[in-house]
Short mmCIF file of C-alpha atoms in Angstrom, two decimals:
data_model
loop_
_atom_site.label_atom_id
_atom_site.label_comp_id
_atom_site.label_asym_id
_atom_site.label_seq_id
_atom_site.Cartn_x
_atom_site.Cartn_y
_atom_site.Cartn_z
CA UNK A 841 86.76 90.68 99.64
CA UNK A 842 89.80 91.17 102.42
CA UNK A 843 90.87 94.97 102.32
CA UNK A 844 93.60 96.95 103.16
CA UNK A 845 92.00 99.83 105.24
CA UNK A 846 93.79 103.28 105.46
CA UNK A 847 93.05 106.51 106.94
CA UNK A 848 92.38 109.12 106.33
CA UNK A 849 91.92 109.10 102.59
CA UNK A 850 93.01 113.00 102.28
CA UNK A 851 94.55 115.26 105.29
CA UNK A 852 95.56 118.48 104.19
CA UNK A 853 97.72 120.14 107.12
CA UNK A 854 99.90 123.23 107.69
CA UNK A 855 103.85 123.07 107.46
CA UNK A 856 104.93 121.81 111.04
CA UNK A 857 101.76 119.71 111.85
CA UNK A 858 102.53 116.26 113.01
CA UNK A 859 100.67 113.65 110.53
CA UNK A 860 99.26 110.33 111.43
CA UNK A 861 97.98 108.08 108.75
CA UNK A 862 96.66 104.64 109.82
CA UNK A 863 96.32 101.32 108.11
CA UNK A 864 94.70 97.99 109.03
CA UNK A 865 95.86 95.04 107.14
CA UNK A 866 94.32 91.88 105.81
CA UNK A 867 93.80 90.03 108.70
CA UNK A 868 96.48 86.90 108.80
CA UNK A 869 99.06 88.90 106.83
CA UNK A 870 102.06 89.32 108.49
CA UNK A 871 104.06 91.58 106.22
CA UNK A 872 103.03 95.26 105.83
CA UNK A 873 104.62 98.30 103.73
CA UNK A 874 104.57 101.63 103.43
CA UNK A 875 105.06 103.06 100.32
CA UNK A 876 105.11 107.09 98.47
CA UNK A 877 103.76 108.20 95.70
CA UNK A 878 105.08 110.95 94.33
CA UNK A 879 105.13 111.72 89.94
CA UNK A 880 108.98 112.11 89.70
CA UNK A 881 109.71 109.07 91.76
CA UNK A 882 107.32 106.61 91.59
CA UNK A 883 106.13 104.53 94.17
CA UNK A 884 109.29 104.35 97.24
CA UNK A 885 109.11 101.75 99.85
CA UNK A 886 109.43 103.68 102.87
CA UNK A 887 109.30 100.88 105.55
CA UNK A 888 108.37 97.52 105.89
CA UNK A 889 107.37 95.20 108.90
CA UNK A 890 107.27 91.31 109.07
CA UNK A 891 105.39 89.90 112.04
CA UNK A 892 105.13 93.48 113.43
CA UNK A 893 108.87 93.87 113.73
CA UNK A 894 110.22 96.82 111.32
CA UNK A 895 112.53 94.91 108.83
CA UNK A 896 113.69 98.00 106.52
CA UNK A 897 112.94 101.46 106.90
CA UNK A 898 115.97 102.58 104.66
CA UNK A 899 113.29 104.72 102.64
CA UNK A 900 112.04 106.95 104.95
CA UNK A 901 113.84 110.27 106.11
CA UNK A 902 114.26 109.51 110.03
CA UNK A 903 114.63 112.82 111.02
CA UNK A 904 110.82 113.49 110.96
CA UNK A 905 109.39 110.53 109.86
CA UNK A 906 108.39 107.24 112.15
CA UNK A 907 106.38 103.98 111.31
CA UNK A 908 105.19 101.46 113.74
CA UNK A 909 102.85 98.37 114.49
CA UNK A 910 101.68 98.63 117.85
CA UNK A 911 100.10 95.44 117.35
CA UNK A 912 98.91 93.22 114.15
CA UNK A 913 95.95 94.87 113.47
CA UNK A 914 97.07 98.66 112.91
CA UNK A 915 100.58 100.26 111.27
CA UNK A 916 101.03 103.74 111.68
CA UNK A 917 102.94 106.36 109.89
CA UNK A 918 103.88 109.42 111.71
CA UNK A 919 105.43 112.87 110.22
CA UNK A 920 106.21 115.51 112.73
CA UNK A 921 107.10 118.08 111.75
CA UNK A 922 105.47 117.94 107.95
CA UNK A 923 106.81 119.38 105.15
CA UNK A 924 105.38 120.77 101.85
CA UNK A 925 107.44 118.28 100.08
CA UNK A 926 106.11 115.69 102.18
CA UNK A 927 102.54 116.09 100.00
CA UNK A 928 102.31 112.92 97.92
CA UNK A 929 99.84 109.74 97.99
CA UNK A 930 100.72 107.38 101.11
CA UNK A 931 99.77 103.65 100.56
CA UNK A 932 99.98 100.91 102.63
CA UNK A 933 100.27 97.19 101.50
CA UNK A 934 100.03 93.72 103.36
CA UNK A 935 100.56 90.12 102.75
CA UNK A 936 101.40 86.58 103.60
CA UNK A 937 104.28 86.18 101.34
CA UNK A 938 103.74 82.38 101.24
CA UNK A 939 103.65 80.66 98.00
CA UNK A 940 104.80 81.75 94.51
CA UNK A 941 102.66 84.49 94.46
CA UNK A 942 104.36 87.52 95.77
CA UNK A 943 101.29 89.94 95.15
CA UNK A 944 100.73 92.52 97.84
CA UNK A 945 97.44 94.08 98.20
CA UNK A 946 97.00 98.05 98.64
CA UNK A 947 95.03 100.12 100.27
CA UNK A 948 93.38 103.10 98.53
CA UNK A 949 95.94 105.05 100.30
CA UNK A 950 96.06 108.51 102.03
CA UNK A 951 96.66 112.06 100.36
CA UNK A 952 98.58 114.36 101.89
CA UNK A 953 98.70 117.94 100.77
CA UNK A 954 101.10 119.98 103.10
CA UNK A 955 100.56 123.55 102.98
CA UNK B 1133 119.27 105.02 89.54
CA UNK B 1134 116.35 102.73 87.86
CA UNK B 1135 117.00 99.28 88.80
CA UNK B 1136 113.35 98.82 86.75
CA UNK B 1137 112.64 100.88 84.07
CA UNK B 1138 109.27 101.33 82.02
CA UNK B 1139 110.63 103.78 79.18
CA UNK B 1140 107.23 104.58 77.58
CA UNK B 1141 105.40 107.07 80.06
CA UNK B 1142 102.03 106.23 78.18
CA UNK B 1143 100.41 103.75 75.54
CA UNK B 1144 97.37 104.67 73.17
CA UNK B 1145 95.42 101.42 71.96
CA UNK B 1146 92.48 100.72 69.91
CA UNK B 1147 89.82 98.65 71.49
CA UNK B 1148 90.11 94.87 70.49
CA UNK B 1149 93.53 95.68 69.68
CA UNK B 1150 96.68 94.31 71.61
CA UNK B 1151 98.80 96.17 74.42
CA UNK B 1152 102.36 95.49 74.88
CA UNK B 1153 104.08 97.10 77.57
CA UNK B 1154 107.66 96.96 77.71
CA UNK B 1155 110.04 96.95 81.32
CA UNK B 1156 113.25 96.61 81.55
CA UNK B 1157 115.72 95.89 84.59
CA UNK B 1158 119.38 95.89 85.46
CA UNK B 1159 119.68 94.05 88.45
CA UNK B 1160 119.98 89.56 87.20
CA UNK B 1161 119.21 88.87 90.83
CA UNK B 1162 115.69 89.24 90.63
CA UNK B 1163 113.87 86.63 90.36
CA UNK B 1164 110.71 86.90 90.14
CA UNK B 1165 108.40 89.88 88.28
CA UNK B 1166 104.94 91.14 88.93
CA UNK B 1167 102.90 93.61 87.45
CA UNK B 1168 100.47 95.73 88.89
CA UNK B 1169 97.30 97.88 87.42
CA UNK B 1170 96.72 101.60 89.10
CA UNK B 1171 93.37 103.20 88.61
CA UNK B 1172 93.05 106.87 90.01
CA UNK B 1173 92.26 107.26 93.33
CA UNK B 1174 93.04 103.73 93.88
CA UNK B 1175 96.56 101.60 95.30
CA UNK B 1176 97.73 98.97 92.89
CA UNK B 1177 96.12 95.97 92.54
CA UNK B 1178 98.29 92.91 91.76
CA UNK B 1179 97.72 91.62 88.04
CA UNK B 1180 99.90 88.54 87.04
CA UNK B 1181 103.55 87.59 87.60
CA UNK B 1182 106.32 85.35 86.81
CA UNK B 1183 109.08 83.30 88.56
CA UNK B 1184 112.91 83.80 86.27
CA UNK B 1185 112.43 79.94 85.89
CA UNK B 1186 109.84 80.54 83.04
CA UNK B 1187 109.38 82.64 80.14
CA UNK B 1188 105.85 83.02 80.40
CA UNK B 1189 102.57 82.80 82.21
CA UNK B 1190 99.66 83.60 81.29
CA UNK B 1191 95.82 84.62 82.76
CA UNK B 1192 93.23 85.02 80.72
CA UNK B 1193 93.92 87.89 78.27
CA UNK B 1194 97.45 88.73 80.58
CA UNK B 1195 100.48 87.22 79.21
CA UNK B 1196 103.48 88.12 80.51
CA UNK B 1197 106.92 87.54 78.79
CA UNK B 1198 110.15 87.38 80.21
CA UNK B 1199 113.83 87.28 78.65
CA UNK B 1200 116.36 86.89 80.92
CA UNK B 1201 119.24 87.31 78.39
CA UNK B 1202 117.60 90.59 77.56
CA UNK B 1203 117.08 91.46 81.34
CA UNK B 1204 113.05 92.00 79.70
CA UNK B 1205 109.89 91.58 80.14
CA UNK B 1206 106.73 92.50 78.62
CA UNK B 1207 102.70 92.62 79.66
CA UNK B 1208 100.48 91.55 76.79
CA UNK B 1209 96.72 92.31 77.32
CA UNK B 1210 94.43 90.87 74.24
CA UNK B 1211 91.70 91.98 73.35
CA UNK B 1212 92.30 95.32 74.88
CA UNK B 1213 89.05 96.67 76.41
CA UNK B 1214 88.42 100.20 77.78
CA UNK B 1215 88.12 99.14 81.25
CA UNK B 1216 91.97 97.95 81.07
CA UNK B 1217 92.58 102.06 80.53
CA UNK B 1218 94.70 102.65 83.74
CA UNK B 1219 98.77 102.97 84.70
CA UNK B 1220 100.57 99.61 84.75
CA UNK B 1221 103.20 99.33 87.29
CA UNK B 1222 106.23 96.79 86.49
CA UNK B 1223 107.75 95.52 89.80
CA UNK B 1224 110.71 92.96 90.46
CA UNK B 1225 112.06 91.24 93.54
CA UNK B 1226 115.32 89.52 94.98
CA UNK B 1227 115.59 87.43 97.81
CA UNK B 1228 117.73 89.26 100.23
CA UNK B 1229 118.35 86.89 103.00
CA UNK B 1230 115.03 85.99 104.22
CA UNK B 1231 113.27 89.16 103.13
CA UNK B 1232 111.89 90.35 99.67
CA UNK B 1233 111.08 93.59 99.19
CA UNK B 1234 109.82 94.76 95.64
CA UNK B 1235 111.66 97.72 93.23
CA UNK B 1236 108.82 99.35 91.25
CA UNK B 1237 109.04 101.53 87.41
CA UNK B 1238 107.55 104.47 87.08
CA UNK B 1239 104.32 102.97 85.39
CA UNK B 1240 102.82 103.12 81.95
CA UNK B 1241 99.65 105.03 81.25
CA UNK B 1242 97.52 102.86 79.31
CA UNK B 1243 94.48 104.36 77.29
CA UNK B 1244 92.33 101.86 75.58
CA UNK B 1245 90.44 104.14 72.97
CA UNK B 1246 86.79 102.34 72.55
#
């Protein structure tokens, strides 16, 4: 079965460490998201990229946060500096969006504790 | 403010039983719904989901309903089975342009009681 591949799974880091989590998509996919977890909020789209170009990132706090795709294979999201309220489940999420079916497939995502 | 809103935080069902989870939404631009299943320590994994031209669709022991008038729509899993324990995530889109991006709910905890 095609995967969504993140990493790391779990990164626990001090207040002011810069965090990079990593995600391959399925290959041939050509629209990726990056999405937060957090209990009071649900899952947030933070940023999302068609054909590597970054269509919305409306979600994500730009003072300190940055996502990229240096090239279809890998999308990166980078915190620096971290904060404690940064700590919440990171997933990432490709797919074609051809067809009817709008389904996006996750990763396992990446938990980040901020301490 | 909830554009997609799954008011019951959990569900308790009896094996063999039926599960009906309920989501609601406020924007009448979406068009099209999906729902999701979350085990822990796992992302989402797409389940079923329906275009606003029907009123249902359905996969196996997934049915999904949808009432436009009521801005509702609702998962129907029968026979519930214990593996189907997990949090079900109601999603909707709108075509913005030429982009989509999905709204989520909160999620419903499902526990399917053997």
């Amino acid at each position: 079965d095609a995967r969504v591949t993140q990493t790391p799974r779990h990164k626990v880091t001090e207040m002011g460490q810069e965090v990079t989590m990593r995600c391959q998509p399925i290959l041939g996919h050509n629209t990726v998201f990056w999405y937060r977890q957090t209990m009071m909020q649900g899952l947030e789209l933070l940023a999302y990229f068609r054909n590597r170009a970054p269509l919305d990132d409306s979600g994500m706090p730009k003072d300190r946060f940055s996502a990229e795709m240096p090239d279809a294979t890998l999308a990166t999201l980078k915190i620096q500096p971290s904060e404690p309220r940064d700590s919440a489940v990171y997933f990432c999420a490709s797919g074609s969006g051809r067809g009817t079916n709008y389904g996006y497939t996750f990763g396992s995502g990446t938990r980040l504790t901020v301490v | 403010d909830q554009q997609v809103k799954q008011n019951s935080p959990s569900l308790s069902v009896q094996e063999g039983r039926i599960s009906i989870l309920n989501c609601d939404y406020t924007n009448s631009m979406f068009d099209y719904f999906l729902w999701y299943k979350k085990y822990p320590a796992e992302g989402p994994t797409f389940l079923i989901s329906i275009s606003s031209i029907k009123d249902k669709n359905e996969d196996g022991r997934f049915t999904v309903f949808l009432n436009k008038s009521a801005k509702h729509l609702s998962l129907h899993i029968v026979p519930s089975q214990p593996g189907d324990s997990a949090v079900y995530f109601c999603a909707a889109s709108a075509r913005a342009g030429n982009n989509r991006k999905l709204i989520w709910g909160l999620g419903t905890s499902l526990a399917v009681n053997p």
